[in-house]
Structure formats: structure tokens, C-alpha cells
Short mmCIF file of C-alpha atoms in Angstrom, two decimals:
data_model
loop_
_atom_site.label_atom_id
_atom_site.label_comp_id
_atom_site.label_asym_id
_atom_site.label_seq_id
_atom_site.Cartn_x
_atom_site.Cartn_y
_atom_site.Cartn_z
CA MET A 21 0.00 0.00 0.00
CA PRO A 22 1.83 3.14 -1.13
CA LEU A 23 2.18 5.67 1.68
CA ALA A 24 2.53 8.60 -0.70
CA SER A 25 -1.17 8.50 -1.43
CA THR A 26 -2.14 8.66 2.24
CA ILE A 27 0.42 11.02 3.80
CA ARG A 28 0.76 14.66 2.70
CA PRO A 29 4.22 16.13 3.45
CA ILE A 30 4.32 19.65 4.95
CA ARG A 31 5.31 22.09 2.23
CA SER A 32 8.69 23.73 2.67
CA GLY A 33 8.56 27.40 3.70
CA ARG A 34 5.23 26.96 5.56
CA SER A 35 4.98 26.35 9.24
CA SER A 36 2.72 23.74 10.78
CA ARG A 37 -0.60 25.22 11.93
CA THR A 38 -0.43 23.21 15.15
CA GLY A 39 3.16 24.12 15.91
CA ARG A 40 3.84 20.57 17.11
CA PRO A 41 7.48 19.70 17.61
CA ALA A 42 9.05 17.75 14.77
CA ARG A 43 9.57 14.75 17.01
CA LEU A 44 5.80 14.40 17.55
CA VAL A 45 5.15 14.56 13.82
CA GLY A 46 7.82 11.92 13.31
CA ALA A 47 6.23 9.69 15.94
CA ALA A 48 2.82 10.08 14.30
CA LEU A 49 4.26 9.17 10.92
CA ALA A 50 5.98 6.13 12.40
CA ALA A 51 2.72 4.97 13.95
CA LEU A 52 0.86 5.46 10.69
CA PHE A 53 3.59 3.55 8.86
CA ALA A 54 3.21 0.61 11.27
CA VAL A 55 -0.56 0.56 10.77
CA ALA A 56 -0.09 0.68 7.01
CA LEU A 57 2.30 -2.27 7.11
CA THR A 58 -0.19 -4.24 9.19
CA ALA A 59 -3.01 -3.45 6.78
CA CYS A 60 -0.88 -4.47 3.83
CA ALA A 61 0.56 -7.62 5.41
CA PRO A 62 -0.21 -10.62 3.17
CA ASP A 63 -2.97 -12.88 4.39
CA PRO A 64 -1.45 -16.40 4.64
CA VAL A 65 -4.56 -18.10 3.27
CA ALA A 66 -4.73 -15.68 0.36
CA GLN A 67 -1.01 -16.14 -0.31
CA GLN A 68 -1.44 -19.91 -0.27
CA TYR A 69 -4.26 -19.63 -2.79
CA LEU A 70 -2.37 -17.28 -5.08
CA SER A 71 0.82 -19.33 -5.00
CA GLY A 72 -1.02 -22.49 -5.92
CA ASP A 73 0.25 -24.42 -2.88
CA GLY A 74 -2.73 -26.57 -1.91
CA LYS A 75 -5.01 -24.11 -3.66
CA GLY A 76 -8.24 -23.69 -1.74
CA TYR A 77 -7.22 -26.24 0.90
CA ILE A 78 -9.10 -25.58 4.11
CA SER A 79 -6.85 -26.39 7.03
CA ALA A 80 -8.19 -28.93 9.48
CA ASP A 81 -6.76 -30.66 12.52
CA GLY A 82 -7.31 -34.23 11.38
CA ALA A 83 -9.81 -34.81 14.20
CA VAL A 84 -11.38 -38.26 14.29
CA VAL A 85 -14.90 -38.60 15.65
CA GLU A 86 -16.77 -41.88 16.16
CA ILE A 87 -20.52 -41.69 16.70
CA ALA A 88 -22.28 -44.30 18.83
CA PRO A 89 -25.10 -46.14 17.02
CA GLU A 90 -27.77 -44.64 19.27
CA ASP A 91 -26.54 -41.12 18.49
CA ARG A 92 -26.44 -41.38 14.70
CA GLY A 93 -28.76 -39.46 12.41
CA GLU A 94 -30.92 -40.66 9.57
CA PRO A 95 -29.54 -42.69 6.65
CA ILE A 96 -28.06 -40.40 4.02
CA VAL A 97 -29.25 -40.87 0.46
CA PHE A 98 -26.93 -39.36 -2.14
CA GLY A 99 -25.91 -39.82 -5.73
CA GLY A 100 -24.67 -38.26 -8.92
CA VAL A 101 -22.62 -38.99 -12.01
CA THR A 102 -19.09 -40.34 -11.74
CA GLU A 103 -16.01 -39.29 -13.66
CA ASP A 104 -16.70 -42.15 -16.07
CA GLY A 105 -20.21 -40.88 -16.80
CA GLU A 106 -21.87 -43.64 -14.78
CA LYS A 107 -24.87 -42.89 -12.58
CA PHE A 108 -24.25 -43.56 -8.90
CA ASN A 109 -26.91 -43.93 -6.22
CA SER A 110 -26.29 -44.84 -2.60
CA GLU A 111 -29.19 -47.30 -2.86
CA ASP A 112 -26.93 -49.35 -5.14
CA ILE A 113 -24.60 -50.05 -2.21
CA ALA A 114 -27.25 -50.53 0.47
CA ASP A 115 -26.14 -52.81 3.31
CA ASP A 116 -22.45 -51.99 2.74
CA VAL A 117 -20.21 -50.06 5.07
CA THR A 118 -19.35 -47.07 2.90
CA VAL A 119 -16.34 -44.77 2.95
CA VAL A 120 -17.03 -41.34 1.45
CA ASN A 121 -14.08 -39.05 0.71
CA PHE A 122 -14.50 -35.36 -0.19
CA TRP A 123 -11.62 -34.19 -2.38
CA TYR A 124 -10.39 -32.39 -5.50
CA ALA A 125 -7.24 -32.64 -7.58
CA GLY A 126 -5.70 -29.28 -6.65
CA CYS A 127 -5.75 -30.12 -2.93
CA ALA A 128 -2.21 -31.15 -1.94
CA PRO A 129 -3.28 -33.23 1.10
CA CYS A 130 -5.78 -35.03 -1.14
CA ARG A 131 -2.91 -36.16 -3.32
CA VAL A 132 -0.91 -37.34 -0.31
CA GLU A 133 -3.73 -39.39 1.21
CA ALA A 134 -4.86 -40.98 -2.07
CA LYS A 135 -2.57 -44.00 -1.64
CA ASP A 136 -3.86 -44.61 1.90
CA LEU A 137 -7.49 -44.50 0.81
CA GLU A 138 -6.76 -46.91 -2.03
CA SER A 139 -4.86 -49.18 0.35
CA VAL A 140 -7.83 -49.48 2.71
CA TRP A 141 -10.17 -50.00 -0.25
CA GLN A 142 -8.01 -52.81 -1.62
CA ALA A 143 -7.84 -54.46 1.80
CA ASN A 144 -11.65 -54.46 2.12
CA GLU A 145 -12.73 -54.92 -1.49
CA ASP A 146 -13.94 -58.47 -0.80
CA GLU A 147 -15.90 -57.42 2.28
CA ASP A 148 -19.26 -55.65 2.49
CA VAL A 149 -17.50 -52.34 1.96
CA SER A 150 -17.81 -49.65 -0.73
CA PHE A 151 -15.71 -46.59 -1.40
CA VAL A 152 -16.84 -43.46 -3.25
CA GLY A 153 -15.26 -40.05 -3.65
CA ILE A 154 -17.15 -36.78 -3.93
CA ASN A 155 -15.15 -34.35 -6.02
CA ILE A 156 -16.29 -30.86 -5.08
CA TYR A 157 -14.24 -28.81 -7.55
CA ASP A 158 -13.17 -30.57 -10.76
CA GLN A 159 -14.72 -31.67 -14.00
CA ALA A 160 -14.61 -35.32 -15.05
CA ASP A 161 -11.42 -35.19 -17.13
CA THR A 162 -9.41 -33.76 -14.24
CA ALA A 163 -10.78 -36.34 -11.82
CA LYS A 164 -9.97 -39.16 -14.25
CA ALA A 165 -6.41 -37.91 -14.70
CA PHE A 166 -6.01 -37.80 -10.91
CA ALA A 167 -7.26 -41.38 -10.56
CA GLU A 168 -4.84 -42.61 -13.23
CA THR A 169 -1.89 -40.75 -11.72
CA TYR A 170 -2.46 -41.88 -8.14
CA GLY A 171 -3.86 -45.34 -8.82
CA VAL A 172 -7.34 -44.74 -7.43
CA THR A 173 -9.74 -47.48 -8.55
CA TYR A 174 -12.99 -46.60 -6.79
CA PRO A 175 -15.40 -44.08 -8.40
CA SER A 176 -15.95 -40.44 -7.59
CA ILE A 177 -19.08 -38.36 -8.03
CA ILE A 178 -18.45 -35.11 -9.92
CA ASP A 179 -20.31 -32.65 -7.71
CA VAL A 180 -18.93 -29.27 -8.79
CA ASP A 181 -21.93 -28.17 -10.87
CA SER A 182 -24.85 -29.14 -8.65
CA GLY A 183 -23.37 -29.63 -5.18
CA ALA A 184 -26.20 -32.09 -4.55
CA ALA A 185 -24.03 -34.86 -3.10
CA LYS A 186 -22.32 -32.50 -0.67
CA LEU A 187 -25.69 -31.01 0.28
CA ALA A 188 -27.02 -34.46 1.15
CA PHE A 189 -24.51 -34.63 4.01
CA ALA A 190 -25.00 -31.05 5.22
CA GLY A 191 -27.42 -31.97 8.02
CA ASP A 192 -25.44 -34.71 9.78
CA ALA A 193 -21.89 -34.11 8.53
CA PRO A 194 -21.40 -30.64 7.02
CA LEU A 195 -18.11 -30.29 5.18
CA GLN A 196 -15.62 -28.63 7.54
CA GLY A 197 -12.45 -29.05 5.53
CA THR A 198 -11.03 -30.65 2.43
CA PRO A 199 -10.15 -33.46 2.44
CA SER A 200 -12.69 -35.07 4.75
CA THR A 201 -13.60 -38.73 5.05
CA LEU A 202 -16.79 -40.30 6.40
CA VAL A 203 -17.58 -43.88 7.32
CA LEU A 204 -21.25 -44.82 6.92
CA ASP A 205 -22.66 -47.86 8.69
CA LYS A 206 -24.70 -50.50 6.87
CA GLN A 207 -27.83 -48.42 7.40
CA GLY A 208 -26.23 -45.47 5.61
CA ARG A 209 -25.78 -43.39 8.76
CA VAL A 210 -22.60 -41.45 9.58
CA ALA A 211 -20.66 -43.64 12.01
CA ALA A 212 -17.34 -41.77 11.94
CA ARG A 213 -15.63 -38.82 10.32
CA ILE A 214 -12.10 -37.64 9.80
CA VAL A 215 -11.74 -33.91 9.20
CA GLY A 216 -8.47 -33.33 7.39
CA PRO A 217 -6.04 -35.69 5.67
CA LEU A 218 -5.55 -39.27 6.76
CA ASP A 219 -2.50 -39.90 8.92
CA GLY A 220 -1.79 -43.22 7.26
CA PRO A 221 -4.27 -46.04 6.59
CA SER A 222 -4.52 -47.54 10.08
CA ILE A 223 -7.16 -45.25 11.59
CA LEU A 224 -9.50 -45.57 8.62
CA SER A 225 -8.98 -49.35 8.60
CA THR A 226 -10.00 -49.50 12.26
CA LEU A 227 -13.09 -47.37 11.67
CA VAL A 228 -14.17 -49.61 8.80
CA GLU A 229 -13.56 -52.74 10.90
CA ASP A 230 -15.59 -51.27 13.76
CA ALA A 231 -18.52 -50.53 11.45
CA LEU A 232 -18.37 -54.04 9.98
CA ALA A 233 -18.26 -55.60 13.44
CA GLU A 234 -21.47 -53.87 14.52
CA SER A 235 -23.55 -56.18 12.36
CA ALA A 236 -21.33 -59.26 12.57
#
């Protein structure tokens, strides 16, 4: 923020109307300069966005919350069209424990955790478990390129245009950060959530196992 546009120097040959000592004027200018620097200091979130480092990533603490069966909300019905142009409906995976991951390709933590999500999916592929991503930002081509690059084999709903899939979770599990991961029980209710990137596959594996064990 240029100071020249906000501070008018006293013209030479004219005395100050207030007659304040020069040291007081200097102190006032110093204070104004400090305020100006504060006002112009770069916002770290804005700088992160502009630099492209994890563009749009909403910082989260990685908190893990498990919800007791008696405290869970109603089953969540959601759907959409995947990156491959296939229609997806949660009714198609009824009676499965379902892992739902909110993500997009420009999110750096999403790229880091992709291998862990795929690892847990591969470990449970033969169980009553389904995985589905909800891409909140990208078009299909970008999501497909991401899946090919990071070896993701489960589908993702492309939700950027309608936001309908994200809205379906707004009542019981509003999106607090990206990435976020939910575990739904076999009734389709939110049984656990991880806000922020996975810290390895073990926690998600345990949450999935717990949800499977409820109906064993």
C-alpha cells in the first residue's frame, strides 16, 4: 500500500498550523507507517491460494470422531454422475459399510492421502465395503487424470456443478475441511468422520472394521 497517497508532506517554507514539535510529527508518521504495514501484510490463506500451494485447501486438525449407534442421524441418500459418466446412487450399495471421501485434484493433502485410501479400499474390497469419492471442484477429465496418476480405482461423483451430493450430508456431517472422510454404517448413517487428511491407513482401517463388526 503506497504511503505517498495517504500522507501529505508539509510544504517547505510553511509552518505547521499546530506548531507541534518535529519529534511528535515523526512519531505520528511512524505509527501510521506501522498501521499501514499491518493493513498491507499478506494474508497467509490468500497467499497460499495465489501461489497455488494446496489451492483452496481448508486447514483442518485431522480430528477423528466416532458416533455411537444410538446417536447417529438418519440414513443419508446421495448420488450423482461419476467421472466415467456412470450414474451412482447410494441405494446401489445398500447394506455396505461405505467410505465417502470429499476431495479435489488441486488439494495437496488429497494427493498425499490418495494412496492410503486406495490401500484401505483394496484391503476391504472383498468385504461388504464400498468406497466413493465426492469431487467438489473438478470436471470429469481432471478427476480421471487424478485417478490414473495416483492409482485410485474406486469411483468419484463429480459434484462441482450441482453440489447435490455435498448437500445431502449437510445436516449430519457438514463439510468442515477438504479433504474429509466419512464412514457410513450399513444403514447409511454417519458412524465416523475424519476432518483433514488421513495420517496413514490404520485409523481408517480401524473405523471400517468397527462398522463391519457392529452387524457381525
